[in-house]
CSV table of C-alpha atoms in Angstrom, one decimal:
chain,number,residue,atom,x,y,z
A,10,UNK,CA,85.3,108.0,76.4
A,11,UNK,CA,81.9,106.2,77.0
A,12,UNK,CA,80.2,107.9,80.6
A,13,UNK,CA,79.2,104.7,82.6
A,14,UNK,CA,76.1,105.8,84.8
A,15,UNK,CA,75.3,105.2,88.4
A,16,UNK,CA,73.2,101.9,87.9
A,17,UNK,CA,76.2,101.0,85.5
A,18,UNK,CA,78.6,101.2,88.0
A,19,UNK,CA,76.5,99.5,90.8
A,20,UNK,CA,75.6,96.6,88.2
A,21,UNK,CA,79.2,96.0,87.2
A,22,UNK,CA,80.6,96.4,90.7
A,23,UNK,CA,78.0,93.6,92.0
A,24,UNK,CA,78.9,91.8,88.6
A,25,UNK,CA,82.9,91.8,89.3
A,26,UNK,CA,82.7,91.3,93.3
A,27,UNK,CA,80.6,87.8,92.6
A,28,UNK,CA,84.3,86.8,90.1
A,29,UNK,CA,87.0,88.3,91.9
A,30,UNK,CA,86.0,89.1,95.2
A,31,UNK,CA,87.2,92.8,94.8
A,32,UNK,CA,84.7,96.1,95.6
A,33,UNK,CA,84.5,98.7,93.1
A,34,UNK,CA,83.4,101.5,94.9
A,35,UNK,CA,82.1,104.8,93.6
A,36,UNK,CA,85.5,106.2,93.6
A,37,UNK,CA,86.5,103.6,91.2
A,38,UNK,CA,84.3,104.9,88.3
A,39,UNK,CA,87.5,106.3,86.3
A,40,UNK,CA,88.9,102.5,86.8
A,41,UNK,CA,85.8,101.1,85.1
A,42,UNK,CA,85.7,103.6,82.5
A,43,UNK,CA,88.8,103.4,81.7
A,44,UNK,CA,89.7,99.8,81.5
A,45,UNK,CA,86.0,98.3,80.4
A,46,UNK,CA,85.5,100.8,77.8
A,47,UNK,CA,88.1,99.0,75.1
A,48,UNK,CA,85.3,95.7,75.5
A,49,UNK,CA,82.6,97.4,74.7
A,50,UNK,CA,81.0,96.4,71.1
A,51,UNK,CA,81.8,98.3,67.7
A,52,UNK,CA,78.3,99.7,68.0
A,53,UNK,CA,78.2,103.4,68.9
A,54,UNK,CA,75.2,102.5,71.1
A,55,UNK,CA,77.2,99.7,72.9
A,56,UNK,CA,76.3,100.0,76.8
A,57,UNK,CA,78.0,99.1,80.0
A,58,UNK,CA,75.1,97.9,80.6
A,59,UNK,CA,75.1,95.3,77.6
A,60,UNK,CA,79.1,94.6,78.1
A,61,UNK,CA,77.6,92.9,81.5
A,62,UNK,CA,74.6,91.5,80.1
A,63,UNK,CA,76.4,89.8,77.8
A,64,UNK,CA,78.9,88.6,80.1
A,65,UNK,CA,76.1,87.2,82.6
A,66,UNK,CA,74.7,84.9,79.5
A,67,UNK,CA,77.7,83.1,79.5
A,68,UNK,CA,80.2,84.9,77.3
A,69,UNK,CA,83.4,83.3,78.9
A,70,UNK,CA,85.5,85.1,76.6
A,71,UNK,CA,84.5,88.4,78.0
A,72,UNK,CA,84.0,87.2,81.6
A,73,UNK,CA,88.1,86.5,81.5
A,74,UNK,CA,88.7,89.8,79.3
A,75,UNK,CA,86.6,91.5,82.2
A,76,UNK,CA,88.8,90.2,84.6
A,77,UNK,CA,92.1,90.9,83.1
A,78,UNK,CA,91.1,94.9,82.7
A,79,UNK,CA,89.9,95.2,86.4
A,80,UNK,CA,92.9,92.6,87.8
A,81,UNK,CA,95.8,95.2,88.8
A,82,UNK,CA,99.1,94.1,87.2
A,83,UNK,CA,101.2,96.6,89.2
A,84,UNK,CA,104.5,94.5,90.3
A,85,UNK,CA,108.2,94.7,89.5
A,86,UNK,CA,111.4,92.3,90.2
A,87,UNK,CA,112.5,92.8,93.8
A,88,UNK,CA,109.0,94.8,94.8
A,89,UNK,CA,110.0,95.9,98.3
A,90,UNK,CA,113.6,94.7,98.7
A,91,UNK,CA,113.5,94.0,102.6
A,92,UNK,CA,111.5,91.2,101.5
A,93,UNK,CA,113.6,89.2,99.3
A,94,UNK,CA,116.4,90.2,102.3
A,95,UNK,CA,114.2,88.8,105.0
A,96,UNK,CA,114.4,85.7,102.1
A,97,UNK,CA,118.0,85.8,101.9
A,98,UNK,CA,119.3,86.4,105.3
A,99,UNK,CA,117.3,84.6,107.6
A,100,UNK,CA,114.2,82.4,106.7
A,101,UNK,CA,115.6,80.5,103.8
A,102,UNK,CA,119.2,79.7,105.4
A,103,UNK,CA,117.3,78.6,108.8
A,104,UNK,CA,115.1,76.5,106.4
A,105,UNK,CA,118.1,74.5,104.6
A,106,UNK,CA,121.0,74.9,106.9
A,107,UNK,CA,123.5,72.7,105.6
A,108,UNK,CA,121.0,70.3,103.6
A,109,UNK,CA,120.5,72.3,100.2
A,110,UNK,CA,118.6,69.1,98.6
A,111,UNK,CA,115.2,69.4,101.6
A,112,UNK,CA,112.6,69.8,99.4
A,113,UNK,CA,110.7,73.3,99.6
A,114,UNK,CA,107.1,74.4,98.6
A,115,UNK,CA,106.3,78.3,97.9
A,116,UNK,CA,103.3,79.8,96.8
A,117,UNK,CA,103.3,83.7,95.2
A,118,UNK,CA,99.7,84.4,95.8
A,119,UNK,CA,98.0,86.6,93.5
A,120,UNK,CA,101.6,86.6,91.2
A,121,UNK,CA,100.5,89.0,88.4
A,122,UNK,CA,103.3,88.9,85.5
A,123,UNK,CA,105.6,86.7,87.3
A,124,UNK,CA,107.8,89.0,88.8
A,125,UNK,CA,107.5,87.9,92.2
A,126,UNK,CA,107.9,84.1,91.7
A,127,UNK,CA,110.9,84.8,90.0
A,128,UNK,CA,112.8,87.1,92.0
A,129,UNK,CA,112.1,84.2,94.8
A,130,UNK,CA,114.0,81.5,92.5
A,131,UNK,CA,116.6,84.4,92.1
A,132,UNK,CA,117.4,84.8,95.9
A,133,UNK,CA,116.9,80.7,96.5
A,134,UNK,CA,120.1,80.9,93.9
A,135,UNK,CA,122.1,83.1,95.9
A,136,UNK,CA,121.5,81.2,99.0
A,137,UNK,CA,122.1,77.6,97.0
A,138,UNK,CA,124.7,78.8,94.4
A,139,UNK,CA,123.1,76.3,91.8
A,140,UNK,CA,119.6,75.7,90.9
A,141,UNK,CA,120.6,72.3,89.6
A,142,UNK,CA,119.3,69.1,91.4
A,143,UNK,CA,117.1,71.8,94.0
A,144,UNK,CA,114.0,70.3,94.8
A,145,UNK,CA,112.3,73.8,95.6
A,146,UNK,CA,109.1,73.9,93.5
A,147,UNK,CA,107.8,78.0,93.3
A,148,UNK,CA,103.8,77.9,92.2
A,149,UNK,CA,102.4,81.0,90.6
A,150,UNK,CA,98.6,81.9,90.6
A,151,UNK,CA,96.8,84.9,89.8
A,152,UNK,CA,92.8,85.0,88.6
A,153,UNK,CA,94.4,86.8,85.3
A,154,UNK,CA,94.8,84.4,82.4
A,155,UNK,CA,96.8,87.7,80.9
A,156,UNK,CA,98.7,87.9,83.8
A,157,UNK,CA,99.4,84.1,83.8
A,158,UNK,CA,100.0,83.3,80.2
A,159,UNK,CA,102.1,86.4,80.7
A,160,UNK,CA,104.4,84.5,84.0
A,161,UNK,CA,104.6,81.4,82.0
A,162,UNK,CA,106.1,83.0,78.9
A,163,UNK,CA,108.9,85.0,81.5
A,164,UNK,CA,109.3,87.3,78.9
A,165,UNK,CA,109.8,91.0,79.6
A,166,UNK,CA,110.3,94.2,78.5
A,167,UNK,CA,113.2,96.6,79.1
A,168,UNK,CA,111.2,98.7,81.0
A,169,UNK,CA,110.1,96.0,83.0
A,170,UNK,CA,113.4,94.4,83.9
A,171,UNK,CA,115.2,98.2,84.8
A,172,UNK,CA,112.4,98.3,87.4
A,173,UNK,CA,113.9,96.9,90.4
A,174,UNK,CA,117.4,95.5,88.5
A,175,UNK,CA,120.6,96.5,88.9
A,176,UNK,CA,122.4,95.7,85.3
A,177,UNK,CA,124.1,92.7,86.8
A,178,UNK,CA,120.8,91.4,87.8
A,179,UNK,CA,119.9,91.2,84.3
A,180,UNK,CA,123.2,90.3,82.7
A,181,UNK,CA,122.5,87.4,85.2
A,182,UNK,CA,119.3,85.8,85.0
A,183,UNK,CA,117.9,87.1,81.5
A,184,UNK,CA,118.6,86.1,77.9
A,185,UNK,CA,119.0,89.3,75.4
A,186,UNK,CA,115.5,87.4,72.6
A,187,UNK,CA,115.2,90.6,69.8
A,188,UNK,CA,114.8,93.5,72.6
A,189,UNK,CA,113.3,91.9,74.5
A,190,UNK,CA,114.3,89.5,78.0
A,191,UNK,CA,114.0,86.1,78.8
A,192,UNK,CA,114.3,85.1,82.4
A,193,UNK,CA,117.1,82.2,82.1
A,194,UNK,CA,115.8,78.7,81.2
A,195,UNK,CA,116.9,77.4,84.5
A,196,UNK,CA,115.4,79.7,86.3
A,197,UNK,CA,111.3,79.6,84.9
A,198,UNK,CA,112.2,75.7,85.6
A,199,UNK,CA,111.1,75.8,89.2
A,200,UNK,CA,107.9,78.0,88.7
A,201,UNK,CA,104.4,77.2,87.1
A,202,UNK,CA,102.3,78.8,86.7
A,203,UNK,CA,98.0,78.8,86.7
A,204,UNK,CA,94.7,80.8,86.5
A,205,UNK,CA,93.1,80.6,89.8
A,206,UNK,CA,91.1,82.3,92.4
A,207,UNK,CA,91.9,83.4,96.1
A,208,UNK,CA,88.3,83.2,97.1
A,209,UNK,CA,88.0,79.8,96.3
A,210,UNK,CA,91.5,77.8,95.1
A,211,UNK,CA,91.8,74.7,93.6
A,212,UNK,CA,93.4,71.6,96.4
A,213,UNK,CA,96.9,71.6,96.7
A,214,UNK,CA,99.5,70.1,99.1
A,215,UNK,CA,100.6,72.9,102.1
A,216,UNK,CA,103.5,75.2,101.6
A,217,UNK,CA,106.5,75.9,103.4
A,218,UNK,CA,106.3,80.0,102.3
A,219,UNK,CA,103.0,81.2,100.9
A,220,UNK,CA,103.2,85.4,99.7
A,221,UNK,CA,100.3,87.1,98.8
A,222,UNK,CA,101.6,90.4,99.2
A,223,UNK,CA,99.5,93.6,98.0
A,224,UNK,CA,96.5,91.6,97.7
A,225,UNK,CA,94.3,92.0,100.7
A,226,UNK,CA,93.8,95.6,100.3
A,227,UNK,CA,91.3,95.1,97.1
A,228,UNK,CA,88.6,93.1,99.2
A,229,UNK,CA,86.3,93.8,102.3
A,230,UNK,CA,86.6,91.8,105.7
A,231,UNK,CA,84.3,89.4,104.8
A,232,UNK,CA,86.8,88.4,101.4
A,233,UNK,CA,90.0,89.1,103.7
A,234,UNK,CA,88.8,86.6,107.0
A,235,UNK,CA,88.1,84.2,103.5
A,236,UNK,CA,91.6,84.5,101.9
A,237,UNK,CA,93.3,84.5,105.0
A,238,UNK,CA,92.1,81.0,106.1
A,239,UNK,CA,92.8,79.4,103.0
A,240,UNK,CA,96.1,81.1,103.0
A,241,UNK,CA,96.3,79.5,106.9
A,242,UNK,CA,94.8,76.6,106.0
A,243,UNK,CA,97.7,75.7,102.9
A,244,UNK,CA,100.6,76.7,105.3
A,245,UNK,CA,102.2,73.6,106.9
A,246,UNK,CA,103.5,73.7,110.8
A,247,UNK,CA,105.7,76.3,111.0
A,248,UNK,CA,104.7,78.1,107.6
A,249,UNK,CA,105.9,81.7,106.4
A,250,UNK,CA,103.6,84.3,105.5
A,251,UNK,CA,104.2,87.1,103.9
A,252,UNK,CA,101.9,89.7,103.3
A,253,UNK,CA,102.2,93.4,102.4
A,254,UNK,CA,104.0,95.8,104.4
A,255,UNK,CA,101.0,97.9,105.0
A,256,UNK,CA,98.4,94.8,105.3
A,257,UNK,CA,97.7,94.2,108.9
A,258,UNK,CA,95.9,90.4,109.5
A,259,UNK,CA,96.2,89.6,112.9
A,260,UNK,CA,92.7,90.1,113.3
A,261,UNK,CA,92.0,87.8,110.9
A,262,UNK,CA,94.3,84.8,111.7
A,263,UNK,CA,95.0,84.0,114.9
A,264,UNK,CA,96.7,80.5,114.1
A,265,UNK,CA,99.5,83.4,113.3
A,266,UNK,CA,102.0,85.1,114.8
A,267,UNK,CA,103.9,88.1,114.0
A,268,UNK,CA,107.8,88.5,113.8
A,269,UNK,CA,110.3,91.2,113.0
A,270,UNK,CA,113.1,91.1,111.0
A,271,UNK,CA,115.4,94.0,109.9
A,272,UNK,CA,112.6,96.0,109.8
A,273,UNK,CA,110.6,93.6,107.6
A,274,UNK,CA,107.6,91.4,109.4
A,275,UNK,CA,106.3,88.0,108.0
A,276,UNK,CA,103.6,85.8,110.3
A,277,UNK,CA,104.4,82.2,111.2
A,278,UNK,CA,101.6,79.5,111.9
A,279,UNK,CA,101.6,79.0,115.6
């Protein structure tokens, strides 16, 4: 493995921060070496400094590759089931009541390879019983074009669907395709996935629910506030924000009220 020098690590950390807002501290040296070494040129003398210089010079393909490599794609279907029980037993029933055609907009921010967004769709079906004619739209965004491409395909390895899904859920929501598993077409049609940066997101209409889970831990306080200001501004009145179980946000977002339901925490716009 090609070692990254202290100067190169600082250079790469500054560059990655400028692209993504993600902070790479000195203890992330192993991550830089493990994920960025494959991007070095075939020359045995290629260095991380040269890699960074090429990206800064406008090599857009390399820039995207660096973002894809550094971004964390750790996710699974029904990750932290308490959150989806919260949606199933409280948030969705209270929102729809007897009007299953009521419009709803959901944003899965930093959606990775799509499992969270598709899981939300599965929970919706369990509440509404069928997805025909529903007026729900789920938007998934991620800074990684690799992740967004995978989410749009909705095609997963057996090892990916075995994490979080029962055999019954696999049979209900997936079709086997040459040893892989594709999300059912009607479920996929609920979801749209786009490349976007949480620190400078594209303008769009506000949402009823935003999920931004296990993302803020990668940001410093300044970036956390920027992201949370954006998320809060994109919520409809009384809208719901869901973050990771260990992520505390009230000191950054005074407009939000913390609420609890059966061990799950959510935040609501005042």
